[in-house]
DNA sequence: CAAATCAAGTGAAAAATTTAACAAGTTATT
DNA sequence: AATAACTTGTTAAATTTTTCACTTGATTTG
């Protein structure tokens, strides 16, 4: 009531909220307009109790006896996840992977707008890939600040990843998705999500090795 | 002693083993030959107690007063992770992302050998990308079985991902890395790791929205 | 309109995971 | 050779996360 009510939110809850959001988007497309936690459970792959518990960290979105209104819950999740607005994104490293991501339609659909790309190859600087202009890495600070970019995607080779991340942070970026492995020293107040293909493959290898 | 000693291993332990492995690889390159859990802790970003605990699920690899011999622990982790051997991999979906992954040197370096690629575009079938031959999707079962491929990487559009995964499973594949979002119905005995860019970006969005 | 059914929200219990603390083994030092 | 300084492996404690069970609100049915 009065005073802050900060319940500790499990780290994995946010991930699950994204999964619920995706499931609800699909349900909406299928024309389903309301759903119970039990039914959502089957689609999302987490227990009904888990779903209800996750949601109540943020409020009350359903009605006893009725379940959740799909469009309403979806909209609430958009707000909770912060995707009820556009986000400006910079991509650093216009190699094959970088260009694949620049061409990926999913980002724009989700309101993540890649406003600028950076590379140090003079061949690429000044060009556009999938409609995104490539700037020289030395212009990162200037361009990021002038375009008020808030997120970074890092697709540079491993060897320079750390330097690039430092540059992004210097330019005021506080949230980064890196495809290069980084030594795990995250400055405080900076969120770095890593997509590490080697680790993913090793997870598969471990599974196959220990499951027979 | 006698009887199986199956301690329950936390789900996140395997992920951390990969991180330790990566840290040890770097240490070895730097010529460090032994390290304490306390020092490894700083590099890997997990507590020393956590590291020791994770390792003891699999055996005793260090010596009191001495720490761990880098080359030995690294080698033990290779065995535990199952990466002390080659793995044959198939990649399905030779779009931009698929081709970027085919060109990625890291897989081969880690003993994940992409032996075949699949697509349904007649333009691509029969060609090679980064030395990997592209087969038609209809040949998946035949090629996967004849080449004894054990893992799959899925880089097809979202709409067909589910069908492709089903085909891979039919062909005997039990471990899959998917870049397309999948409805989370994993058949039993099949490991599916998903790399979902939208969810990663939403994690960043959530962080920025709730951290100010 | 009473009874039965459904289903969210929630506090308590259970389970899982992490951290802490320490006994025991190892090495270095005096 | 005894003492001090390290550092693992491990048991116990603390914390975190998930599941359970139940109360309450809502709807439907007889």
Short mmCIF file of C-alpha atoms (C1' of nucleotides) in Angstrom, two decimals:
data_model
loop_
_atom_site.label_atom_id
_atom_site.label_comp_id
_atom_site.label_asym_id
_atom_site.label_seq_id
_atom_site.Cartn_x
_atom_site.Cartn_y
_atom_site.Cartn_z
CA UNK A 1 0.00 0.00 0.00
CA UNK A 2 2.27 2.79 1.22
CA UNK A 3 6.01 2.27 1.00
CA UNK A 4 7.62 0.42 -1.86
CA UNK A 5 6.38 -3.07 -2.40
CA UNK A 6 9.37 -4.52 -4.16
CA UNK A 7 8.93 -8.23 -4.34
CA UNK A 8 12.03 -9.90 -5.64
CA UNK A 9 11.39 -10.96 -9.21
CA UNK A 10 13.12 -14.17 -10.33
CA UNK A 11 15.70 -13.61 -13.05
CA UNK A 12 13.99 -16.00 -15.42
CA UNK A 13 10.61 -14.32 -15.12
CA UNK A 14 11.38 -11.71 -17.78
CA UNK A 15 12.37 -14.40 -20.24
CA UNK A 16 9.09 -16.17 -19.60
CA UNK A 17 7.12 -12.96 -20.04
CA UNK A 18 8.55 -12.79 -23.55
CA UNK A 19 7.43 -16.33 -24.19
CA UNK A 20 3.93 -15.56 -22.92
CA UNK A 21 3.86 -12.48 -25.10
CA UNK A 22 4.77 -14.50 -28.16
CA UNK A 23 2.14 -17.11 -27.37
CA UNK A 24 -0.50 -14.42 -26.92
CA UNK A 25 0.44 -12.84 -30.23
CA UNK A 26 -0.16 -16.15 -31.93
CA UNK A 27 -3.45 -16.66 -30.10
CA UNK A 28 -4.62 -13.22 -31.14
CA UNK A 29 -3.86 -14.02 -34.77
CA UNK A 30 -5.87 -17.20 -34.42
CA UNK A 31 -8.79 -15.15 -33.17
CA UNK A 32 -8.76 -16.48 -29.62
CA UNK A 33 -9.92 -13.74 -27.29
CA UNK A 34 -9.55 -15.20 -23.87
CA UNK A 35 -7.48 -17.92 -22.27
CA UNK A 36 -6.91 -19.52 -18.89
CA UNK A 37 -3.51 -19.94 -17.28
CA UNK A 38 -3.99 -23.69 -17.67
CA UNK A 39 -4.44 -23.44 -21.44
CA UNK A 40 -1.67 -20.88 -21.85
CA UNK A 41 0.50 -23.27 -19.90
CA UNK A 42 0.24 -25.90 -22.63
CA UNK A 43 1.26 -23.47 -25.33
CA UNK A 44 3.99 -21.65 -23.46
CA UNK A 45 5.49 -24.70 -21.81
CA UNK A 46 5.50 -23.41 -18.23
CA UNK A 47 3.16 -24.43 -15.44
CA UNK A 48 -0.10 -22.57 -14.88
CA UNK A 49 0.96 -21.63 -11.36
CA UNK A 50 4.20 -20.28 -12.74
CA UNK A 51 2.36 -18.12 -15.24
CA UNK A 52 0.01 -16.70 -12.65
CA UNK A 53 2.84 -16.06 -10.24
CA UNK A 54 4.97 -14.34 -12.88
CA UNK A 55 2.13 -12.06 -13.85
CA UNK A 56 1.22 -11.05 -10.30
CA UNK A 57 4.64 -9.50 -9.85
CA UNK A 58 3.31 -6.80 -12.11
CA UNK A 59 -0.39 -6.62 -11.30
CA UNK A 60 -3.68 -8.39 -11.73
CA UNK A 61 -4.55 -9.02 -15.32
CA UNK A 62 -7.12 -11.78 -15.24
CA UNK A 63 -10.52 -12.49 -13.81
CA UNK A 64 -11.39 -15.51 -11.67
CA UNK A 65 -13.70 -17.84 -13.53
CA UNK A 66 -12.88 -16.11 -16.82
CA UNK A 67 -9.16 -16.23 -17.41
CA UNK A 68 -7.20 -13.58 -19.28
CA UNK A 69 -8.40 -11.43 -22.17
CA UNK A 70 -5.77 -12.09 -24.80
CA UNK A 71 -5.57 -8.59 -26.27
CA UNK A 72 -5.49 -6.98 -22.84
CA UNK A 73 -2.81 -9.21 -21.38
CA UNK A 74 -0.76 -8.88 -24.53
CA UNK A 75 -0.96 -5.13 -24.31
CA UNK A 76 0.00 -5.18 -20.64
CA UNK A 77 3.00 -7.36 -21.43
CA UNK A 78 4.08 -4.90 -24.11
CA UNK A 79 4.15 -2.21 -21.47
CA UNK A 80 5.95 -4.38 -18.93
CA UNK A 81 8.57 -5.46 -21.47
CA UNK A 82 8.94 -1.88 -22.66
CA UNK A 83 8.13 -2.74 -26.26
CA UNK A 84 5.16 -0.39 -26.48
CA UNK A 85 7.53 2.08 -28.12
CA UNK A 86 10.31 2.18 -30.71
CA UNK A 87 13.92 1.55 -29.75
CA UNK A 88 16.85 2.94 -31.71
CA UNK A 89 19.59 0.43 -32.27
CA UNK A 90 23.13 0.55 -33.60
CA UNK A 91 24.82 -2.46 -35.15
CA UNK A 92 28.60 -2.74 -35.08
CA UNK A 93 30.39 -5.09 -37.44
CA UNK A 94 29.00 -5.32 -40.96
CA UNK A 95 30.29 -8.79 -41.77
CA UNK A 96 28.15 -11.66 -42.97
CA UNK A 97 26.33 -12.03 -39.69
CA UNK A 98 25.89 -8.28 -39.31
CA UNK A 99 24.43 -7.98 -42.80
CA UNK A 100 22.14 -10.94 -42.15
CA UNK A 101 20.81 -9.13 -39.09
CA UNK A 102 20.44 -5.86 -40.99
CA UNK A 103 18.27 -7.73 -43.48
CA UNK A 104 16.23 -9.44 -40.76
CA UNK A 105 12.68 -8.11 -40.84
CA UNK A 106 11.84 -9.30 -37.34
CA UNK A 107 13.60 -6.44 -35.60
CA UNK A 108 11.61 -3.71 -37.27
CA UNK A 109 8.42 -5.68 -36.74
CA UNK A 110 9.21 -5.69 -33.03
CA UNK A 111 9.92 -1.95 -33.01
CA UNK A 112 13.68 -2.32 -32.79
CA UNK A 113 14.87 0.10 -35.44
CA UNK A 114 18.47 -0.19 -36.57
CA UNK A 115 19.35 3.44 -37.22
CA UNK A 116 23.04 3.06 -37.97
CA UNK A 117 25.71 0.48 -38.66
CA UNK A 118 29.43 0.79 -38.01
CA UNK A 119 32.50 -0.85 -39.49
CA UNK A 120 36.12 0.05 -40.02
CA UNK A 121 36.34 -1.29 -43.57
CA UNK A 122 36.52 1.71 -45.95
CA UNK A 123 34.86 -0.48 -48.59
CA UNK A 124 31.72 -0.59 -46.49
CA UNK A 125 31.68 2.85 -44.91
CA UNK A 126 29.27 5.18 -46.66
CA UNK A 127 27.30 2.33 -48.22
CA UNK A 128 23.89 1.10 -47.21
CA UNK A 129 22.88 -2.47 -46.43
CA UNK A 130 19.18 -3.22 -46.27
CA UNK A 131 18.60 0.49 -46.04
CA UNK A 132 20.96 1.07 -43.13
CA UNK A 133 23.86 3.46 -43.57
CA UNK A 134 27.32 2.29 -42.54
CA UNK A 135 29.49 4.77 -40.65
CA UNK A 136 33.13 4.50 -39.71
CA UNK A 137 33.75 3.21 -36.21
CA UNK A 138 35.46 6.48 -35.29
CA UNK A 139 32.11 8.19 -35.68
CA UNK A 140 30.34 5.92 -33.23
CA UNK A 141 30.18 8.38 -30.38
CA UNK A 142 28.99 11.25 -32.56
CA UNK A 143 26.38 9.30 -34.53
CA UNK A 144 25.00 7.40 -31.54
CA UNK A 145 24.54 10.57 -29.54
CA UNK A 146 23.06 12.59 -32.36
CA UNK A 147 20.60 9.86 -33.27
CA UNK A 148 19.88 9.16 -29.60
CA UNK A 149 20.56 5.45 -30.06
CA UNK A 150 20.00 3.39 -26.93
CA UNK A 151 20.91 -0.19 -27.79
CA UNK A 152 23.80 -1.87 -29.52
CA UNK A 153 24.21 -5.12 -31.42
CA UNK A 154 27.78 -6.35 -31.65
CA UNK A 155 28.74 -8.62 -34.56
CA UNK A 156 32.46 -7.99 -34.73
CA UNK A 157 35.22 -10.62 -34.49
CA UNK A 158 35.99 -11.88 -31.01
CA UNK A 159 39.35 -10.12 -30.82
CA UNK A 160 37.92 -6.62 -31.01
CA UNK A 161 34.61 -7.23 -29.27
CA UNK A 162 35.77 -5.94 -25.92
CA UNK A 163 37.06 -2.68 -27.37
CA UNK A 164 33.88 -2.17 -29.35
CA UNK A 165 31.71 -2.75 -26.32
CA UNK A 166 33.79 -0.24 -24.37
CA UNK A 167 33.25 2.29 -27.17
CA UNK A 168 29.50 1.70 -27.13
CA UNK A 169 29.41 2.22 -23.39
CA UNK A 170 31.45 5.40 -23.76
CA UNK A 171 28.86 6.61 -26.24
CA UNK A 172 26.20 6.19 -23.57
CA UNK A 173 24.76 2.82 -24.61
CA UNK A 174 23.50 0.83 -21.65
CA UNK A 175 22.10 -2.31 -23.30
CA UNK A 176 24.03 -4.53 -25.67
CA UNK A 177 23.42 -7.77 -27.52
CA UNK A 178 26.73 -9.37 -28.37
CA UNK A 179 27.35 -12.28 -30.69
CA UNK A 180 30.99 -12.30 -29.73
CA UNK A 181 32.10 -13.87 -26.50
CA UNK A 182 33.08 -11.28 -23.91
CA UNK A 183 35.12 -11.63 -20.76
CA UNK A 184 32.33 -11.30 -18.23
CA UNK A 185 33.22 -8.02 -16.66
CA UNK A 186 30.04 -6.02 -16.98
CA UNK A 187 30.33 -2.51 -15.66
CA UNK A 188 27.54 -1.76 -13.26
CA UNK A 189 24.42 -0.35 -14.83
CA UNK A 190 25.13 -1.95 -18.20
CA UNK A 191 23.14 -4.90 -19.51
CA UNK A 192 24.97 -7.23 -21.86
CA UNK A 193 23.15 -10.19 -23.39
CA UNK A 194 25.40 -12.63 -25.11
CA UNK A 195 24.52 -15.06 -27.85
CA UNK A 196 27.36 -17.53 -27.79
CA UNK A 197 27.10 -20.15 -30.49
CA UNK A 198 29.89 -22.28 -29.09
CA UNK A 199 28.18 -22.49 -25.74
CA UNK A 200 24.88 -23.41 -27.38
CA UNK A 201 26.53 -26.18 -29.37
CA UNK A 202 28.37 -27.41 -26.29
CA UNK A 203 25.01 -27.65 -24.56
CA UNK A 204 23.87 -30.00 -27.33
CA UNK A 205 27.09 -31.96 -27.15
CA UNK A 206 26.73 -32.38 -23.39
CA UNK A 207 23.17 -33.55 -23.82
CA UNK A 208 24.01 -36.16 -26.43
CA UNK A 209 27.01 -37.33 -24.44
CA UNK A 210 25.12 -37.83 -21.20
CA UNK A 211 21.69 -38.95 -22.35
CA UNK A 212 22.40 -42.36 -23.80
CA UNK B 1 30.62 -45.66 -3.18
CA UNK B 2 28.56 -48.56 -4.42
CA UNK B 3 25.22 -47.85 -6.10
CA UNK B 4 24.70 -44.91 -8.39
CA UNK B 5 25.56 -41.58 -6.91
CA UNK B 6 23.39 -39.35 -9.01
CA UNK B 7 23.39 -35.95 -7.42
CA UNK B 8 20.96 -33.64 -9.11
CA UNK B 9 22.93 -31.24 -11.30
CA UNK B 10 21.52 -27.71 -11.58
CA UNK B 11 20.41 -26.83 -15.10
CA UNK B 12 22.70 -23.84 -15.29
CA UNK B 13 25.79 -25.80 -14.33
CA UNK B 14 26.46 -27.00 -17.88
CA UNK B 15 26.31 -23.45 -19.16
CA UNK B 16 28.85 -22.43 -16.55
CA UNK B 17 31.13 -25.34 -17.42
CA UNK B 18 31.30 -23.91 -20.94
CA UNK B 19 32.24 -20.55 -19.52
CA UNK B 20 34.96 -22.10 -17.37
CA UNK B 21 36.20 -23.99 -20.38
CA UNK B 22 36.45 -20.82 -22.39
CA UNK B 23 38.28 -19.05 -19.57
CA UNK B 24 40.73 -21.92 -19.23
CA UNK B 25 41.41 -21.89 -22.96
CA UNK B 26 42.34 -18.25 -22.71
CA UNK B 27 44.50 -18.86 -19.66
CA UNK B 28 46.32 -21.66 -21.44
CA UNK B 29 47.07 -19.36 -24.37
CA UNK B 30 48.46 -16.82 -21.93
CA UNK B 31 50.77 -19.48 -20.56
CA UNK B 32 49.16 -19.73 -17.14
CA UNK B 33 49.49 -23.28 -15.91
CA UNK B 34 47.59 -23.34 -12.69
CA UNK B 35 44.80 -21.33 -11.11
CA UNK B 36 42.72 -21.24 -7.94
CA UNK B 37 38.95 -21.17 -7.90
CA UNK B 38 39.19 -17.67 -6.45
CA UNK B 39 41.18 -16.39 -9.43
CA UNK B 40 39.08 -18.26 -11.96
CA UNK B 41 36.08 -16.70 -10.29
CA UNK B 42 37.22 -13.22 -11.31
CA UNK B 43 37.65 -14.21 -14.93
CA UNK B 44 34.56 -16.36 -15.29
CA UNK B 45 32.24 -14.14 -13.32
CA UNK B 46 30.86 -16.78 -10.96
CA UNK B 47 31.73 -17.23 -7.31
CA UNK B 48 34.62 -19.46 -6.28
CA UNK B 49 32.27 -21.64 -4.26
CA UNK B 50 30.05 -22.00 -7.29
CA UNK B 51 32.95 -23.10 -9.44
CA UNK B 52 34.14 -25.68 -6.93
CA UNK B 53 30.61 -26.96 -6.45
CA UNK B 54 29.96 -27.24 -10.19
CA UNK B 55 33.15 -29.18 -10.71
CA UNK B 56 32.58 -31.64 -7.89
CA UNK B 57 29.45 -32.90 -9.61
CA UNK B 58 31.85 -34.56 -12.00
CA UNK B 59 34.86 -35.42 -9.89
CA UNK B 60 37.86 -33.97 -8.12
CA UNK B 61 40.08 -31.97 -10.40
CA UNK B 62 42.10 -29.75 -8.09
CA UNK B 63 44.49 -30.06 -5.23
CA UNK B 64 44.14 -28.31 -1.88
CA UNK B 65 46.74 -25.62 -1.46
CA UNK B 66 47.53 -25.76 -5.19
CA UNK B 67 44.42 -25.05 -7.18
CA UNK B 68 43.71 -26.49 -10.60
CA UNK B 69 46.19 -27.35 -13.34
CA UNK B 70 44.83 -25.39 -16.30
CA UNK B 71 45.60 -27.94 -19.02
CA UNK B 72 44.24 -30.81 -16.95
CA UNK B 73 41.00 -29.13 -15.94
CA UNK B 74 40.49 -27.92 -19.49
CA UNK B 75 40.92 -31.43 -20.78
CA UNK B 76 38.52 -32.81 -18.18
CA UNK B 77 35.93 -30.23 -19.17
CA UNK B 78 36.30 -31.23 -22.80
CA UNK B 79 35.39 -34.75 -21.81
CA UNK B 80 32.51 -33.68 -19.60
CA UNK B 81 31.11 -31.40 -22.29
CA UNK B 82 31.59 -34.11 -24.89
CA UNK B 83 33.74 -31.91 -27.11
CA UNK B 84 36.72 -34.23 -27.04
CA UNK B 85 35.51 -35.57 -30.38
CA UNK B 86 34.06 -34.32 -33.67
CA UNK B 87 30.34 -33.80 -34.13
CA UNK B 88 28.64 -33.96 -37.51
CA UNK B 89 26.16 -31.19 -38.05
CA UNK B 90 23.53 -30.41 -40.66
CA UNK B 91 22.36 -26.88 -41.36
CA UNK B 92 18.89 -26.30 -42.76
CA UNK B 93 18.01 -23.01 -44.43
CA UNK B 94 20.71 -21.48 -46.59
CA UNK B 95 19.54 -17.87 -46.33
CA UNK B 96 21.71 -14.98 -45.22
CA UNK B 97 21.95 -16.21 -41.66
CA UNK B 98 22.55 -19.79 -42.74
CA UNK B 99 25.36 -18.74 -45.07
CA UNK B 100 26.86 -16.56 -42.36
CA UNK B 101 26.97 -19.59 -40.09
CA UNK B 102 28.42 -21.80 -42.84
CA UNK B 103 31.22 -19.28 -43.16
CA UNK B 104 31.78 -19.07 -39.41
CA UNK B 105 35.17 -20.57 -38.55
CA UNK B 106 34.35 -21.02 -34.88
CA UNK B 107 32.29 -24.17 -35.37
CA UNK B 108 35.06 -26.12 -37.05
CA UNK B 109 37.54 -24.87 -34.47
CA UNK B 110 35.28 -26.33 -31.79
CA UNK B 111 34.99 -29.67 -33.62
CA UNK B 112 31.46 -29.06 -34.87
CA UNK B 113 31.71 -30.02 -38.52
CA UNK B 114 28.90 -28.96 -40.81
CA UNK B 115 28.72 -31.87 -43.22
CA UNK B 116 25.66 -30.87 -45.21
CA UNK B 117 23.29 -27.99 -45.79
CA UNK B 118 19.68 -28.18 -46.94
CA UNK B 119 17.38 -25.78 -48.72
CA UNK B 120 14.39 -26.01 -51.04
CA UNK B 121 15.55 -23.30 -53.44
CA UNK B 122 16.66 -25.01 -56.70
CA UNK B 123 19.06 -22.09 -57.22
CA UNK B 124 21.01 -23.17 -54.16
CA UNK B 125 20.70 -26.94 -54.30
CA UNK B 126 23.85 -28.54 -55.70
CA UNK B 127 25.99 -25.52 -54.94
CA UNK B 128 28.54 -25.16 -52.19
CA UNK B 129 28.80 -22.36 -49.65
CA UNK B 130 32.02 -22.10 -47.68
CA UNK B 131 32.79 -25.61 -48.79
CA UNK B 132 29.50 -27.11 -47.68
CA UNK B 133 27.30 -28.82 -50.25
CA UNK B 134 23.62 -27.85 -50.37
CA UNK B 135 21.10 -30.67 -50.76
CA UNK B 136 17.39 -30.46 -51.40
CA UNK B 137 15.26 -30.70 -48.29
CA UNK B 138 13.64 -33.85 -49.60
CA UNK B 139 16.99 -35.57 -49.25
CA UNK B 140 17.35 -34.72 -45.58
CA UNK B 141 16.56 -38.14 -44.24
CA UNK B 142 18.81 -39.94 -46.71
CA UNK B 143 21.80 -37.62 -46.41
CA UNK B 144 21.62 -37.26 -42.63
CA UNK B 145 21.52 -41.00 -42.14
CA UNK B 146 24.22 -41.80 -44.65
CA UNK B 147 26.56 -39.19 -43.22
CA UNK B 148 25.63 -40.14 -39.66
CA UNK B 149 24.84 -36.55 -38.77
CA UNK B 150 23.85 -36.05 -35.15
CA UNK B 151 23.05 -32.37 -34.72
CA UNK B 152 20.99 -29.85 -36.63
CA UNK B 153 21.11 -26.09 -36.97
CA UNK B 154 17.86 -24.54 -38.14
CA UNK B 155 17.97 -21.19 -39.93
CA UNK B 156 14.74 -21.32 -41.88
CA UNK B 157 11.89 -18.78 -41.74
CA UNK B 158 9.63 -19.02 -38.70
CA UNK B 159 6.67 -20.36 -40.70
CA UNK B 160 8.38 -23.57 -41.70
CA UNK B 161 10.60 -24.08 -38.66
CA UNK B 162 8.29 -26.53 -36.98
CA UNK B 163 8.03 -28.75 -40.05
CA UNK B 164 11.79 -28.70 -40.54
CA UNK B 165 12.42 -29.63 -36.93
CA UNK B 166 9.99 -32.52 -37.29
CA UNK B 167 11.87 -33.69 -40.38
CA UNK B 168 15.18 -33.53 -38.55
CA UNK B 169 13.76 -35.57 -35.70
CA UNK B 170 12.38 -38.08 -38.18
CA UNK B 171 15.86 -38.38 -39.61
CA UNK B 172 17.12 -39.38 -36.18
CA UNK B 173 18.54 -36.05 -35.01
CA UNK B 174 18.28 -35.59 -31.25
CA UNK B 175 19.92 -32.21 -30.71
CA UNK B 176 18.93 -29.04 -32.49
CA UNK B 177 19.94 -25.41 -32.37
CA UNK B 178 17.16 -23.28 -33.79
CA UNK B 179 17.28 -19.61 -34.70
CA UNK B 180 13.59 -19.65 -35.42
CA UNK B 181 11.09 -19.48 -32.62
CA UNK B 182 9.38 -22.79 -32.00
CA UNK B 183 6.21 -23.60 -30.13
CA UNK B 184 7.69 -25.21 -27.06
CA UNK B 185 6.58 -28.76 -27.54
CA UNK B 186 9.76 -30.73 -27.33
CA UNK B 187 9.30 -34.40 -27.84
CA UNK B 188 10.86 -36.36 -25.06
CA UNK B 189 14.46 -37.30 -25.65
CA UNK B 190 15.08 -34.36 -27.99
CA UNK B 191 17.13 -31.36 -26.99
CA UNK B 192 16.24 -28.10 -28.68
CA UNK B 193 18.23 -24.96 -27.93
CA UNK B 194 16.67 -21.82 -29.24
CA UNK B 195 18.39 -18.58 -30.07
CA UNK B 196 15.55 -16.10 -30.16
CA UNK B 197 16.68 -12.64 -31.11
CA UNK B 198 13.35 -11.02 -30.27
CA UNK B 199 13.50 -12.37 -26.75
CA UNK B 200 17.07 -11.18 -26.33
CA UNK B 201 16.13 -7.70 -27.50
CA UNK B 202 13.09 -7.68 -25.24
CA UNK B 203 15.38 -8.49 -22.34
CA UNK B 204 17.32 -5.34 -23.14
CA UNK B 205 14.15 -3.33 -23.52
CA UNK B 206 12.89 -4.53 -20.15
CA UNK B 207 16.17 -3.65 -18.52
CA UNK B 208 16.24 -0.12 -19.92
CA UNK B 209 12.59 0.41 -19.06
CA UNK B 210 12.91 -0.67 -15.44
CA UNK B 211 16.38 0.48 -14.49
CA UNK B 212 16.03 4.23 -14.53
"C1'" DC C 1 -31.51 -18.39 -7.14
"C1'" DA C 2 -28.92 -22.14 -5.34
"C1'" DA C 3 -25.45 -25.26 -6.66
"C1'" DA C 4 -21.78 -26.44 -9.35
"C1'" DT C 5 -17.92 -25.26 -12.04
"C1'" DC C 6 -14.22 -22.50 -13.37
"C1'" DA C 7 -10.07 -20.02 -12.63
"C1'" DA C 8 -7.24 -16.02 -10.80
"C1'" DG C 9 -4.51 -14.50 -7.04
"C1'" DT C 10 -1.83 -15.68 -3.09
"C1'" DG C 11 0.38 -17.30 1.21
"C1'" DA C 12 2.58 -21.38 2.65
"C1'" DA C 13 5.27 -25.46 1.59
"C1'" DA C 14 8.52 -27.74 -1.13
"C1'" DA C 15 12.27 -27.97 -4.07
"C1'" DA C 16 16.24 -26.28 -6.17
"C1'" DT C 17 20.24 -23.53 -6.16
"C1'" DT C 18 23.72 -20.73 -4.20
"C1'" DT C 19 26.59 -19.24 -0.55
"C1'" DA C 20 29.07 -19.85 3.59
"C1'" DA C 21 32.01 -22.17 6.64
"C1'" DC C 22 35.29 -25.36 7.73
"C1'" DA C 23 38.03 -29.74 7.97
"C1'" DA C 24 41.73 -31.69 5.61
"C1'" DG C 25 45.47 -31.76 2.34
"C1'" DT C 26 49.46 -29.14 0.42
"C1'" DT C 27 53.15 -26.05 0.16
"C1'" DA C 28 56.21 -22.46 1.78
"C1'" DT C 29 58.78 -20.43 5.45
"C1'" DT C 30 61.54 -19.99 9.42
"C1'" DA D 1 60.30 -29.83 11.86
"C1'" DA D 2 56.91 -26.87 13.28
"C1'" DT D 3 54.15 -23.03 11.90
"C1'" DA D 4 51.72 -20.22 8.75
"C1'" DA D 5 49.45 -19.51 4.46
"C1'" DC D 6 46.82 -21.57 0.78
"C1'" DT D 7 43.02 -23.75 -1.29
"C1'" DT D 8 40.18 -27.76 -2.33
"C1'" DG D 9 36.11 -30.67 -1.46
"C1'" DT D 10 32.09 -30.88 1.19
"C1'" DT D 11 28.48 -30.45 4.61
"C1'" DA D 12 25.32 -27.26 6.39
"C1'" DA D 13 22.87 -22.95 6.08
"C1'" DA D 14 20.74 -19.39 3.49
"C1'" DT D 15 18.45 -17.90 -0.36
"C1'" DT D 16 15.82 -18.18 -4.39
"C1'" DT D 17 12.48 -20.20 -7.21
"C1'" DT D 18 8.74 -23.19 -8.10
"C1'" DT D 19 4.82 -25.75 -6.86
"C1'" DC D 20 0.89 -26.61 -4.06
"C1'" DA D 21 -3.39 -25.74 -2.03
"C1'" DC D 22 -6.92 -22.91 -0.96
"C1'" DT D 23 -9.79 -18.66 -0.77
"C1'" DT D 24 -12.37 -15.68 -3.39
"C1'" DG D 25 -14.68 -13.94 -7.38
"C1'" DA D 26 -17.23 -15.03 -11.54
"C1'" DT D 27 -20.12 -17.61 -14.56
"C1'" DT D 28 -23.13 -21.20 -15.91
"C1'" DT D 29 -26.65 -24.58 -15.17
"C1'" DG D 30 -30.58 -26.84 -13.27
#
